[in-house]
Amino acid sequence: MTENVRERTAAADEVRAEGRTVAALAGLLADATRAAFCLALLDGRAWTANELARHAGVAASTATAHLNTLTEGGLLAEERQGRHRYVRLAGPEAAELVEHLAALAPRQHTPAPRTLSATTRRSAMARARTCYDHLAGLLGVTITEAMAERGLLDWERGPALTPAGVDWLGALGITLPPGSKRPAVRPCLDFTERRPHLAGTVGAAICRHAFEAGWIVRIGTTRAVSLTPEGRQALASRLDLRHHAILAP
């Protein structure tokens, strides 16, 4: 075998190995139950197998088998407290992957809600929700676009937080964790708006501040959140969103 043939063979082997790695990752979400688990875990909390089983309408033994597969594949992380086992998404990268795939899924494959309560839940999720540790839905996209319009974000360079953006965060009392390996600013494709919302350490810090300052509150046990009067006032003054539909009660 000539040297050139050996090089081509080695290169082909590397390509096939990379392909198998990607295929294995994609296979983790190629099951509707496993995908439903990951979507539920986008709320950033840790769930038990029984909770996820009830959520997806499957047997506890089925849930356990799927959770083992997701954990071994690296999409989920396991936590144990005494006799109880909890699982959560392995990190922000896993969460953004799930949200991105949900955004790319054809909408015609999503069944229409059959009850008024289901319609209300879907509407609330589309309006404002958390995506792991940052804000999503119309609220998340609106904040992201308003920051860009005010020159706080520069989408042409990465994207990146501008000096004005650093000052804006400081005025709110928001500080970013030092030495974080996570990107400060990262776009995350919103699965309902089909436009990017803000992820990364900046997105997480804004979401955390919104909860702590009482700008938003959770709606029940879902990922949906609601703007409070304080939140509407803060966004109106801080991002000049006084006449935006997102601030309507």
Short mmCIF file of C-alpha atoms in Angstrom, two decimals:
data_model
loop_
_atom_site.label_atom_id
_atom_site.label_comp_id
_atom_site.label_asym_id
_atom_site.label_seq_id
_atom_site.Cartn_x
_atom_site.Cartn_y
_atom_site.Cartn_z
CA MET A 1 0.00 0.00 0.00
CA THR A 2 1.44 3.36 -1.03
CA GLU A 3 1.80 6.27 1.37
CA ASN A 4 -0.97 8.24 -0.39
CA VAL A 5 -3.37 5.32 -0.16
CA ARG A 6 -2.59 4.88 3.53
CA GLU A 7 -3.23 8.58 4.16
CA ARG A 8 -6.57 8.46 2.32
CA THR A 9 -7.58 5.34 4.21
CA ALA A 10 -6.67 6.93 7.56
CA ALA A 11 -8.58 10.10 6.66
CA ALA A 12 -11.64 8.07 5.67
CA ASP A 13 -11.47 6.16 8.96
CA GLU A 14 -11.41 9.45 10.88
CA VAL A 15 -14.41 10.76 8.96
CA ARG A 16 -16.40 7.58 9.63
CA ALA A 17 -15.45 7.71 13.32
CA GLU A 18 -16.67 11.30 13.55
CA GLY A 19 -19.85 10.30 11.75
CA ARG A 20 -20.49 7.49 14.22
CA THR A 21 -20.02 9.94 17.11
CA VAL A 22 -22.56 12.40 15.68
CA ALA A 23 -24.97 9.58 14.83
CA ALA A 24 -24.76 8.26 18.40
CA LEU A 25 -25.60 11.71 19.79
CA ALA A 26 -28.48 12.16 17.37
CA GLY A 27 -29.74 8.70 18.29
CA LEU A 28 -30.19 9.79 21.89
CA LEU A 29 -33.00 12.10 20.80
CA ALA A 30 -34.38 9.82 18.09
CA ASP A 31 -36.92 8.46 20.56
CA ALA A 32 -40.03 10.47 21.41
CA THR A 33 -39.92 9.60 25.11
CA ARG A 34 -36.26 10.56 25.52
CA ALA A 35 -36.88 13.79 23.60
CA ALA A 36 -39.88 14.56 25.87
CA PHE A 37 -37.68 14.05 28.94
CA CYS A 38 -35.06 16.47 27.63
CA LEU A 39 -37.68 19.09 26.77
CA ALA A 40 -39.09 18.84 30.29
CA LEU A 41 -35.62 19.24 31.77
CA LEU A 42 -35.19 22.55 29.95
CA ASP A 43 -36.71 24.11 33.07
CA GLY A 44 -33.24 23.76 34.63
CA ARG A 45 -34.44 21.69 37.57
CA ALA A 46 -33.55 18.14 38.57
CA TRP A 47 -36.33 15.58 38.14
CA THR A 48 -36.78 12.05 39.44
CA ALA A 49 -37.46 9.12 37.12
CA ASN A 50 -40.99 8.81 38.51
CA GLU A 51 -41.72 12.49 37.83
CA LEU A 52 -40.52 12.19 34.25
CA ALA A 53 -42.42 8.93 33.81
CA ARG A 54 -45.67 10.62 34.85
CA HIS A 55 -44.88 13.63 32.65
CA ALA A 56 -44.40 11.47 29.55
CA GLY A 57 -47.05 8.89 30.41
CA VAL A 58 -44.73 5.88 30.48
CA ALA A 59 -43.94 3.17 33.03
CA ALA A 60 -41.26 3.88 35.64
CA SER A 61 -39.13 1.01 34.33
CA THR A 62 -39.30 2.47 30.82
CA ALA A 63 -38.30 5.88 32.11
CA THR A 64 -35.33 4.43 33.98
CA ALA A 65 -34.05 2.64 30.88
CA HIS A 66 -34.29 5.81 28.79
CA LEU A 67 -32.65 7.93 31.49
CA ASN A 68 -29.76 5.49 31.71
CA THR A 69 -29.27 5.82 27.96
CA LEU A 70 -29.33 9.63 28.10
CA THR A 71 -26.95 9.73 31.06
CA GLU A 72 -24.47 7.31 29.48
CA GLY A 73 -24.64 9.35 26.28
CA GLY A 74 -23.70 12.55 28.12
CA LEU A 75 -26.90 14.56 27.65
CA LEU A 76 -28.01 14.15 31.25
CA ALA A 77 -26.18 14.29 34.57
CA GLU A 78 -27.19 12.29 37.61
CA GLU A 79 -27.47 13.52 41.19
CA ARG A 80 -28.19 11.38 44.24
CA GLN A 81 -29.61 12.50 47.57
CA GLY A 82 -29.84 9.55 49.90
CA ARG A 83 -31.94 6.91 48.20
CA HIS A 84 -33.30 9.32 45.62
CA ARG A 85 -31.89 9.69 42.12
CA TYR A 86 -32.34 12.91 40.21
CA VAL A 87 -31.36 13.81 36.65
CA ARG A 88 -30.83 17.14 34.97
CA LEU A 89 -29.46 18.31 31.65
CA ALA A 90 -25.69 17.96 31.59
CA GLY A 91 -25.17 21.70 31.08
CA PRO A 92 -26.09 24.76 29.02
CA GLU A 93 -24.68 23.25 25.82
CA ALA A 94 -27.03 20.28 26.15
CA ALA A 95 -29.95 22.61 26.82
CA GLU A 96 -29.18 24.78 23.81
CA LEU A 97 -28.90 21.67 21.61
CA VAL A 98 -32.37 20.51 22.67
CA GLU A 99 -33.90 23.98 22.20
CA HIS A 100 -32.24 24.35 18.80
CA LEU A 101 -33.55 20.99 17.60
CA ALA A 102 -37.03 21.91 18.82
CA ALA A 103 -36.82 25.13 16.80
CA LEU A 104 -35.85 23.21 13.66
CA ALA A 105 -38.66 20.67 14.00
CA PRO A 106 -41.44 21.19 11.42
CA ARG A 107 -44.40 22.89 13.05
CA GLN A 108 -46.95 20.81 11.16
CA HIS A 109 -45.82 17.81 13.20
CA THR A 110 -46.88 19.50 16.45
CA PRO A 111 -50.45 18.53 17.36
CA ALA A 112 -52.89 21.34 18.15
CA PRO A 113 -53.96 21.60 21.81
CA ARG A 114 -57.30 19.90 22.45
CA THR A 115 -58.43 21.72 25.59
CA LEU A 116 -58.66 25.31 26.77
CA SER A 117 -56.12 24.64 29.54
CA ALA A 118 -53.66 23.17 27.03
CA THR A 119 -54.13 26.20 24.78
CA THR A 120 -53.51 28.51 27.73
CA ARG A 121 -50.34 26.63 28.72
CA ARG A 122 -48.99 26.74 25.18
CA SER A 123 -49.73 30.46 24.90
CA ALA A 124 -47.98 31.16 28.22
CA MET A 125 -44.93 29.13 27.15
CA ALA A 126 -44.71 31.00 23.85
CA ARG A 127 -45.01 34.37 25.57
CA ALA A 128 -42.33 33.93 28.25
CA ARG A 129 -40.46 30.93 29.64
CA THR A 130 -37.07 29.80 30.81
CA CYS A 131 -34.73 27.84 28.59
CA TYR A 132 -32.50 26.08 31.12
CA ASP A 133 -31.04 29.18 32.86
CA HIS A 134 -31.96 32.01 30.48
CA LEU A 135 -35.12 33.65 29.17
CA ALA A 136 -36.91 32.44 26.06
CA GLY A 137 -40.16 32.91 24.20
CA LEU A 138 -41.33 36.32 23.03
CA LEU A 139 -39.96 37.88 26.22
CA GLY A 140 -36.46 36.48 25.73
CA VAL A 141 -36.35 37.44 22.06
CA THR A 142 -37.71 40.93 22.77
CA ILE A 143 -35.07 41.62 25.43
CA THR A 144 -32.34 40.33 23.11
CA GLU A 145 -33.44 42.48 20.19
CA ALA A 146 -33.91 45.55 22.39
CA MET A 147 -30.38 45.16 23.75
CA ALA A 148 -29.04 44.98 20.21
CA GLU A 149 -31.01 48.05 19.13
CA ARG A 150 -29.60 50.02 22.09
CA GLY A 151 -26.04 49.00 21.23
CA LEU A 152 -25.65 46.75 24.26
CA LEU A 153 -25.03 43.70 22.05
CA ASP A 154 -23.02 43.51 18.85
CA TRP A 155 -24.25 40.60 16.73
CA GLU A 156 -21.73 41.26 13.97
CA ARG A 157 -18.73 40.35 16.12
CA GLY A 158 -19.41 37.00 17.55
CA PRO A 159 -21.94 38.13 19.00
CA ALA A 160 -20.45 40.14 21.84
CA LEU A 161 -21.35 42.35 24.77
CA THR A 162 -20.36 45.94 24.02
CA PRO A 163 -18.77 48.36 26.54
CA ALA A 164 -22.19 50.03 26.78
CA GLY A 165 -23.63 46.60 27.57
CA VAL A 166 -21.12 46.08 30.37
CA ASP A 167 -22.11 49.46 31.84
CA TRP A 168 -25.81 48.60 31.49
CA LEU A 169 -25.37 45.35 33.40
CA GLY A 170 -23.37 47.17 36.06
CA ALA A 171 -26.13 49.74 36.51
CA LEU A 172 -28.50 46.87 37.25
CA GLY A 173 -26.09 45.42 39.74
CA ILE A 174 -25.42 42.37 37.57
CA THR A 175 -21.94 40.91 37.74
CA LEU A 176 -20.70 38.05 35.58
CA PRO A 177 -18.91 35.07 37.14
CA PRO A 178 -15.13 35.49 36.77
CA GLY A 179 -13.12 32.90 34.90
CA SER A 180 -16.14 31.16 33.37
CA LYS A 181 -15.36 28.90 30.40
CA ARG A 182 -18.89 29.44 29.11
CA PRO A 183 -19.23 32.12 26.41
CA ALA A 184 -20.46 35.45 27.75
CA VAL A 185 -22.91 35.88 24.87
CA ARG A 186 -24.34 33.07 22.84
CA PRO A 187 -27.39 32.96 20.54
CA CYS A 188 -29.93 30.23 21.20
CA LEU A 189 -32.54 29.67 18.49
CA ASP A 190 -35.98 30.05 20.08
CA PHE A 191 -38.28 27.17 19.20
CA THR A 192 -41.49 29.22 19.24
CA GLU A 193 -40.23 32.55 17.85
CA ARG A 194 -37.71 30.98 15.43
CA ARG A 195 -35.38 33.89 16.24
CA PRO A 196 -32.39 33.90 18.60
CA HIS A 197 -32.67 34.72 22.26
CA LEU A 198 -29.72 35.45 24.53
CA ALA A 199 -27.90 32.58 26.23
CA GLY A 200 -24.39 32.38 27.72
CA THR A 201 -23.35 33.84 31.06
CA VAL A 202 -24.99 37.18 30.22
CA GLY A 203 -28.33 35.58 29.41
CA ALA A 204 -28.15 33.49 32.59
CA ALA A 205 -27.26 36.54 34.70
CA ILE A 206 -30.17 38.57 33.32
CA CYS A 207 -32.60 35.72 33.98
CA ARG A 208 -31.32 35.25 37.52
CA HIS A 209 -31.58 39.00 38.19
CA ALA A 210 -35.13 39.07 36.80
CA PHE A 211 -36.20 36.40 39.30
CA GLU A 212 -34.33 37.97 42.23
CA ALA A 213 -35.63 41.47 41.50
CA GLY A 214 -39.20 40.22 41.20
CA TRP A 215 -39.51 41.11 37.52
CA ILE A 216 -40.81 37.65 36.65
CA VAL A 217 -42.48 34.79 38.52
CA ARG A 218 -43.03 31.18 37.53
CA ILE A 219 -46.46 30.04 36.41
CA GLY A 220 -47.19 26.88 38.36
CA THR A 221 -44.61 24.15 37.90
CA THR A 222 -44.01 24.77 34.19
CA ARG A 223 -41.21 26.66 32.47
CA ALA A 224 -43.60 29.51 31.72
CA VAL A 225 -43.04 32.79 33.55
CA SER A 226 -45.08 35.96 33.88
CA LEU A 227 -43.95 39.56 33.96
CA THR A 228 -44.88 41.36 37.17
CA PRO A 229 -45.82 45.08 37.27
CA GLU A 230 -42.26 45.70 38.53
CA GLY A 231 -40.90 43.79 35.58
CA ARG A 232 -42.97 45.70 33.05
CA GLN A 233 -41.83 48.99 34.57
CA ALA A 234 -38.19 47.89 34.60
CA LEU A 235 -38.20 46.79 30.95
CA ALA A 236 -40.06 49.93 29.91
CA SER A 237 -37.42 52.17 31.49
CA ARG A 238 -34.28 50.04 31.07
CA LEU A 239 -34.86 48.99 27.46
CA ASP A 240 -37.38 51.60 26.25
CA LEU A 241 -40.08 48.98 25.67
CA ARG A 242 -42.98 51.15 26.88
CA HIS A 243 -45.15 50.49 23.83
CA HIS A 244 -44.15 46.91 23.15
CA ALA A 245 -46.86 44.23 23.21
CA ILE A 246 -44.83 42.10 25.63
CA LEU A 247 -45.55 44.64 28.38
CA ALA A 248 -49.32 44.39 28.00
CA PRO A 249 -50.90 42.93 31.19
#
